[in-house]
Amino acid sequence: MADRLAQIKKTTFNQDVYGPAEDSFILADALAAASPGWRKSVKQCAEIATQQTLQAHQVNTVDVMCADLLSPLLPRVRQSLDLLVFNPPYVPTPDEEVYRNGLARAWAGGCRGRVVIDRVLSMLDSLLSPTGELYMVVVEENDPADILAMVRLYGFTGTVVSSRRADEELLHVLHICRAPASPPNSG
Amino acid sequence: MKLLTHNMLSCHIKGVTNGFPFKIEATEVSETEADYDPDFLRHIFPRLQWPALKEGAESLGVTGLPDEVTEELLQDEDFLKAFHHALLEVTLQEGALVCPETGRKFPVMKGIPNLLLNEDEC
């Protein structure tokens, strides 16, 4: 198993790409504890860096693409994703920074850091298969308890599977899957 | 970009109703070896649109896939190897994905499709 783990010296990034940091590491560790496999993106230079990193690790069964979240996948992937791993832009910023070009787009999360996170949560039911799972990094400012309450409204259930303090941030990894069907209402 | 990915992508320009499958224009195609896993192939098969895979393979120069796939074929080693090769080993490096309805071309460079829309397409 050890030889399958990512090595930082083989990771490609540059001044236009937000490199691997504590948020990537807590997510990678939570995945290593659960099951292997992941994806991530921002702008073409980020995709190329991702591609080079995969090649440096001799991983050639992963495709990289450049898109607005999962939009081009939505019509076809209807409820058939088994595993979704997401390291969202979660830093609380003014909303307009979410849409501004540049490196800040890699982390700008708008109000409470929730603008992009909430978009993905609203797509979960269309994306995940009956046994599908989402692993997502968040910070304390995103209000994880509120995120978990929100996914319950969409028919999902979630837990915090890992937490870690890194400099100014308190990072958490959330694991979210479909809630078991509720028992018939006897009422 | 592999044909597994191609099989999952649709053109999502506002107003497009038949955005699947993208036509493929290939200027450079490569092949990379992938681990052969018959169980994965049988697991993924029901989620694929077979005609799109066959047509995509032909546009990347891979011929000989059957028009239809039966339960027996999914147990046939020769077929599974050809299916595996088309789905996971043949890679579009340079070219374009063309929307079947509007003709809009999305470039593929260094194996990476760029499916971002312009503002007037959202």
PDB file of C-alpha atoms in Angstrom, chain A residues 1-2 6 15 17 24 32 35 37 40 74 89 99 107 111-112 118 136 141 160 169-172 178:
ATOM      1  CA  MET A   1       0.000   0.000   0.000  1.00  0.00           C
ATOM      2  CA  ALA A   2       2.798   2.439   0.895  1.00  0.00           C
ATOM      3  CA  ALA A   6       1.344  10.267  -3.450  1.00  0.00           C
ATOM      4  CA  GLN A  15       2.842  30.141  -9.445  1.00  0.00           C
ATOM      5  CA  VAL A  17      -1.514  26.672  -9.341  1.00  0.00           C
ATOM      6  CA  SER A  24      -4.997  18.144   0.485  1.00  0.00           C
ATOM      7  CA  ALA A  32      -6.169   6.274   2.484  1.00  0.00           C
ATOM      8  CA  SER A  35     -10.440   3.637  -0.105  1.00  0.00           C
ATOM      9  CA  GLY A  37      -8.922   7.231  -5.805  1.00  0.00           C
ATOM     10  CA  LYS A  40      -9.402  17.898  -8.366  1.00  0.00           C
ATOM     11  CA  LEU A  74     -24.886  15.688 -15.169  1.00  0.00           C
ATOM     12  CA  PRO A  89     -12.789  26.450  -2.484  1.00  0.00           C
ATOM     13  CA  TYR A  99     -16.023  34.384 -10.027  1.00  0.00           C
ATOM     14  CA  TRP A 107      -9.810  28.903  -2.560  1.00  0.00           C
ATOM     15  CA  CYS A 111     -20.141  33.983   2.000  1.00  0.00           C
ATOM     16  CA  ARG A 112     -19.189  31.576   4.863  1.00  0.00           C
ATOM     17  CA  ASP A 118     -23.697  24.459  -1.557  1.00  0.00           C
ATOM     18  CA  MET A 136     -15.213  16.619   1.160  1.00  0.00           C
ATOM     19  CA  GLU A 141     -16.101  28.598   9.239  1.00  0.00           C
ATOM     20  CA  VAL A 160     -17.081  14.179  10.361  1.00  0.00           C
ATOM     21  CA  GLU A 169      -7.572  26.673   9.912  1.00  0.00           C
ATOM     22  CA  LEU A 170      -9.509  23.912  11.644  1.00  0.00           C
ATOM     23  CA  LEU A 171      -9.990  21.369   8.847  1.00  0.00           C
ATOM     24  CA  HIS A 172     -12.569  18.583   8.748  1.00  0.00           C
ATOM     25  CA  ARG A 178     -27.603   8.353   1.149  1.00  0.00           C
TER      26      ARG A 178
END
